[in-house]
Tab-separated table of C-alpha atoms and ligand atoms in Angstrom:
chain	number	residue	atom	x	y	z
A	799	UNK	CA	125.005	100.484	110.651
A	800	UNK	CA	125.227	98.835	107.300
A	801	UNK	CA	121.381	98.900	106.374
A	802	UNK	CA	119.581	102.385	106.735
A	803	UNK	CA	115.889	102.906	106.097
A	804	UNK	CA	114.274	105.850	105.488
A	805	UNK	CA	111.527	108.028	103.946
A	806	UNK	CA	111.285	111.134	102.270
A	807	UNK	CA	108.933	113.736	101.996
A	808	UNK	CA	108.336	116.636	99.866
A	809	UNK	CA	108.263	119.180	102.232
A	810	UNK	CA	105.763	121.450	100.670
A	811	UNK	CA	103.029	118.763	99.635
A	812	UNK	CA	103.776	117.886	103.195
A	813	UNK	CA	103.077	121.589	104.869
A	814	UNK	CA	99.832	121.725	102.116
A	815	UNK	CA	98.201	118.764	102.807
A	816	UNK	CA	99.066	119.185	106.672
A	817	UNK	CA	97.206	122.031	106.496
A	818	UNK	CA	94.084	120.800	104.545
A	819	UNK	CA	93.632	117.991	107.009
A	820	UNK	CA	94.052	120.068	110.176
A	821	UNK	CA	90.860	121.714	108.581
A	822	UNK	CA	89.088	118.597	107.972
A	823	UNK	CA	89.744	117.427	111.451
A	824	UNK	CA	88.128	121.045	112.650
A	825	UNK	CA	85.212	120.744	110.242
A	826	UNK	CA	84.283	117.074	111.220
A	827	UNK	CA	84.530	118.487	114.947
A	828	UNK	CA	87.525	117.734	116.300
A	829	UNK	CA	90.200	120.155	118.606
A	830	UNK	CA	93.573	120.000	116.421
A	831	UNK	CA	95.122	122.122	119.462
A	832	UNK	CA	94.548	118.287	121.771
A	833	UNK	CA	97.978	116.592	122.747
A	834	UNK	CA	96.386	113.307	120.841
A	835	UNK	CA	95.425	115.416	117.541
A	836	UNK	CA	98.458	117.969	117.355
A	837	UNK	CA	100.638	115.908	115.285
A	838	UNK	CA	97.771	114.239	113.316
A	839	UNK	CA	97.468	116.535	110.285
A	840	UNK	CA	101.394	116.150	109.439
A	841	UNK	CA	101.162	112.218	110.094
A	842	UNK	CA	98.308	111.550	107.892
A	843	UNK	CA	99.971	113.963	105.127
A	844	UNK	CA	102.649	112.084	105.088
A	845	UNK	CA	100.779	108.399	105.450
A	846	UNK	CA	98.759	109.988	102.233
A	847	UNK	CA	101.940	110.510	100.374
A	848	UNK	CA	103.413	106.811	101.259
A	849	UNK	CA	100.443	105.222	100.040
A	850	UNK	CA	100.035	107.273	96.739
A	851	UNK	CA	103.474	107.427	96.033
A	852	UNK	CA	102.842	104.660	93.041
A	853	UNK	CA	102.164	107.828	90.925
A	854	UNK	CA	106.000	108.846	90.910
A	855	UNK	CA	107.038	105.143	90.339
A	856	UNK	CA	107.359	103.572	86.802
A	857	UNK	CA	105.922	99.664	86.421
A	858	UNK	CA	107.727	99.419	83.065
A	859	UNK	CA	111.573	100.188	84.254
A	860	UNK	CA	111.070	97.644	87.123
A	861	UNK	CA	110.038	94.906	84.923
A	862	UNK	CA	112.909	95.731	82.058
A	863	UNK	CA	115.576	95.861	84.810
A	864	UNK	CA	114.781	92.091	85.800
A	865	UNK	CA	114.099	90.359	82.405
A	866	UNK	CA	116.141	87.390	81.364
A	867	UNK	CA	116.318	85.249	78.326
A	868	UNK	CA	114.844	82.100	79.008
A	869	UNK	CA	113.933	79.353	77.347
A	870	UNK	CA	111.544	78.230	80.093
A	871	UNK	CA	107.677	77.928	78.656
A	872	UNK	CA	105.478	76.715	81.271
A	873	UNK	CA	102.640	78.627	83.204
A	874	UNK	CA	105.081	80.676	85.835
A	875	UNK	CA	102.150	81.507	89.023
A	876	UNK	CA	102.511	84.059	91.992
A	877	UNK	CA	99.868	83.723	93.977
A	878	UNK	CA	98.512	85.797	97.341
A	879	UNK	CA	100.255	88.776	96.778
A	880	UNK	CA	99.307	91.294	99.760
A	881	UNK	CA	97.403	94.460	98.305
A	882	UNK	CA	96.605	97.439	99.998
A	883	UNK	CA	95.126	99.917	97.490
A	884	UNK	CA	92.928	102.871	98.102
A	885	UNK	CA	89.439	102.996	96.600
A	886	UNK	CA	89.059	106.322	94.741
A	887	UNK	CA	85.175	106.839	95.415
A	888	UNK	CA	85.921	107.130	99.336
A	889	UNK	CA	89.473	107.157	99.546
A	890	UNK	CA	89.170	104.450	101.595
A	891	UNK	CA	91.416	101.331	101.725
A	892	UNK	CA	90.500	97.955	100.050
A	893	UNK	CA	92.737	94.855	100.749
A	894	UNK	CA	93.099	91.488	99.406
A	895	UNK	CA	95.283	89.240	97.545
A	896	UNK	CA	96.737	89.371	93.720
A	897	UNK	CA	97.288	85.823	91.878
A	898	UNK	CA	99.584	86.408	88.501
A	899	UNK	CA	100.593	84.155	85.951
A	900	UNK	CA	102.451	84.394	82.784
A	901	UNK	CA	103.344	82.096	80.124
A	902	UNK	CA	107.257	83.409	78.933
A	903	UNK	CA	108.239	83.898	75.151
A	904	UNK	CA	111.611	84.152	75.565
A	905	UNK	CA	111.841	85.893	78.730
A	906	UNK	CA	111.175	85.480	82.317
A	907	UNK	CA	111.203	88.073	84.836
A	908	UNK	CA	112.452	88.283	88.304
A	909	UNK	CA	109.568	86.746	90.650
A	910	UNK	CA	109.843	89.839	93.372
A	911	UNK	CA	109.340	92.327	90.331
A	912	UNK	CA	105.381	91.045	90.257
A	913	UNK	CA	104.856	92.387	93.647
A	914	UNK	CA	106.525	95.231	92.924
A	915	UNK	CA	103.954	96.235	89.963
A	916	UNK	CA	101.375	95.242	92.421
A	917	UNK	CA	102.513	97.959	94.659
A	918	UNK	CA	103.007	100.591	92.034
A	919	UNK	CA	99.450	100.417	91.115
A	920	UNK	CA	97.952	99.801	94.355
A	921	UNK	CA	99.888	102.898	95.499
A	922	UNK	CA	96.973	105.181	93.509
A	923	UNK	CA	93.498	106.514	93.955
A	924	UNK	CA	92.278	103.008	92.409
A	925	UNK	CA	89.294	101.135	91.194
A	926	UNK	CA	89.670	97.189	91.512
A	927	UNK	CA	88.672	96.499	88.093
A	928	UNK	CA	91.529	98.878	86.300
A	929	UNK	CA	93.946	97.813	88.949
A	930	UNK	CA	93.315	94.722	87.501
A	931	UNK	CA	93.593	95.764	83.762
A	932	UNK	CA	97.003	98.004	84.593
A	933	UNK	CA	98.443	95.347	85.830
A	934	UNK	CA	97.551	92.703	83.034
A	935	UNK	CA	98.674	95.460	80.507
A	936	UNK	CA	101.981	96.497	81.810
A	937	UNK	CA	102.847	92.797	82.017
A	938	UNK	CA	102.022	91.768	78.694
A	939	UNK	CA	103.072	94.945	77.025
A	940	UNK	CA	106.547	94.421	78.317
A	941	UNK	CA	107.553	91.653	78.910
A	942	UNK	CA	105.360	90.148	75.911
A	943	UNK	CA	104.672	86.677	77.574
A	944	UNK	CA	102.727	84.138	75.060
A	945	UNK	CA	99.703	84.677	77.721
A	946	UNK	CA	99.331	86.483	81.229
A	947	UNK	CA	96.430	86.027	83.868
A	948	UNK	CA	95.426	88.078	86.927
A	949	UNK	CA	92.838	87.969	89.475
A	950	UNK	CA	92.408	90.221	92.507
A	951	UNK	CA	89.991	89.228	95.344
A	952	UNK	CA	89.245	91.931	97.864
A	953	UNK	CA	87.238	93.012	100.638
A	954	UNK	CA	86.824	96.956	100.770
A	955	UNK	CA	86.407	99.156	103.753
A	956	UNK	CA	83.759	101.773	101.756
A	957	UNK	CA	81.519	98.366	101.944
A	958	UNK	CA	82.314	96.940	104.787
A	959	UNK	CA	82.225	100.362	107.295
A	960	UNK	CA	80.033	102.626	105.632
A	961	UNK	CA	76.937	101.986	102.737
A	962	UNK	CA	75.589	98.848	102.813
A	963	UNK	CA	77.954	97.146	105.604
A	964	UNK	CA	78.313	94.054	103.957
A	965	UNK	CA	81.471	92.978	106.128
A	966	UNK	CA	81.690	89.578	104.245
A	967	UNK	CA	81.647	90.122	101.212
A	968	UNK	CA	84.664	89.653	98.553
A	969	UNK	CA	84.914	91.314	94.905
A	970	UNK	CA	86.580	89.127	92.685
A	971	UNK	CA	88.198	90.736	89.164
A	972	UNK	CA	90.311	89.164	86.841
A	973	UNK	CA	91.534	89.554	83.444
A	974	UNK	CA	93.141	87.521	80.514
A	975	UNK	CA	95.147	87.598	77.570
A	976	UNK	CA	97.011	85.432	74.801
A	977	UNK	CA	97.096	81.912	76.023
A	978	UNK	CA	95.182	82.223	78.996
A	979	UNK	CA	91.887	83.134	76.626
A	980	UNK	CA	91.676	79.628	76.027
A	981	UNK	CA	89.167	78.313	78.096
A	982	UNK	CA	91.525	74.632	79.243
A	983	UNK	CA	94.580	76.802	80.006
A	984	UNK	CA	92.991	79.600	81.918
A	985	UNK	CA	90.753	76.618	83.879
A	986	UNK	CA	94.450	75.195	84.375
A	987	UNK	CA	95.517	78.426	85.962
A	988	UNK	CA	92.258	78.705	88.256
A	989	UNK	CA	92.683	75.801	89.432
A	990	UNK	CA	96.539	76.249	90.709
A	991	UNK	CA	95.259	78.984	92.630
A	992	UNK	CA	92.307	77.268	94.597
A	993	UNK	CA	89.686	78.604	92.114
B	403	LIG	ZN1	84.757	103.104	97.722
């Protein structure tokens, strides 16, 4: 087999959080010792580390390994990126789409890199509004684009289950900079992505 997928686990975190959550389970009233529930604890520590493991991944080497000098100028858009994030209030997941666009300045980057950061940063305890911002910042920071835009819509499950079940209901963030704080370019932008 050419192609081999695989994940990895650190073997302690996986035995310590394994261990925490067979407790939780208990505490919330649950019999760990039931054929359903015996493998839980180690399957949720290890679903815990997949979707936090953004924290061991760096945003800035992904983008510098895929930018190339280009002479290119005009608005470059990726809209409805997937995001699954975890909110960090509830630790519960919030999900939506990511729309990003840049305006180069001498450099484009590789269009499967802006998912990438997407994932790196969703892959946290988050907040939608600094998910927003980290994203926005790494972008400009590095790559240095004359203007980059992004806006995150997305429902979250700590609404939508628990509090004020509001199943509906969208949050909308989005943030700005260079070019894009003109008010004619950034309506140009909003309106390429159905806003
Ligand atoms: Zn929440």
């Amino acid at each position: 087999m050419a192609y081999k997928s695989f994940e990895e686990y650190n073997m302690k975190v996986t035995d310590d959080v394994k261990t925490r959550y067979k407790n939780i389970i208990e505490d919330l009233g649950e019999d760990t010792t039931r054929d359903g529930l015996i493998k839980t604890p180690e399957r949720a520590a290890k679903a815990m580390q997949f979707l936090t493991q953004g924290y061991d991944q760096d945003p800035v080497e992904i983008l510098t390994a895929a930018m190339f000098k280009e002479s290119y100028n005009e608005m470059v858009i990726v809209k409805d990126i997937e995001l699954y994030s975890l909110c960090e209030h509830h630790i519960l997941p919030f999900f939506g789409k990511v729309h990003i666009a840049y305006i180069p300045n001498g450099y484009i980057v590789g269009l499967s890199k802006l998912p990438r950061i997407v994932d790196v940063f969703a892959r946290r305890l988050q907040v939608q509004e600094r998910l927003t911002e980290q994203i926005l910042d790494c972008i400009n920071d590095t790559l240095k684009p004359q203007g980059v835009a992004v806006v995150i819509e997305a429902s979250h499950m700590c609404m939508m289950m628990r509090g004020v079940q509001k199943q509906n209901s969208i949050t909308t963030t989005s943030g700005f900079r260079g070019q894009f704080e003109k008010i004619e370019t950034r309506n140009e932008f909003l309106k390429l992505i159905g806003k």
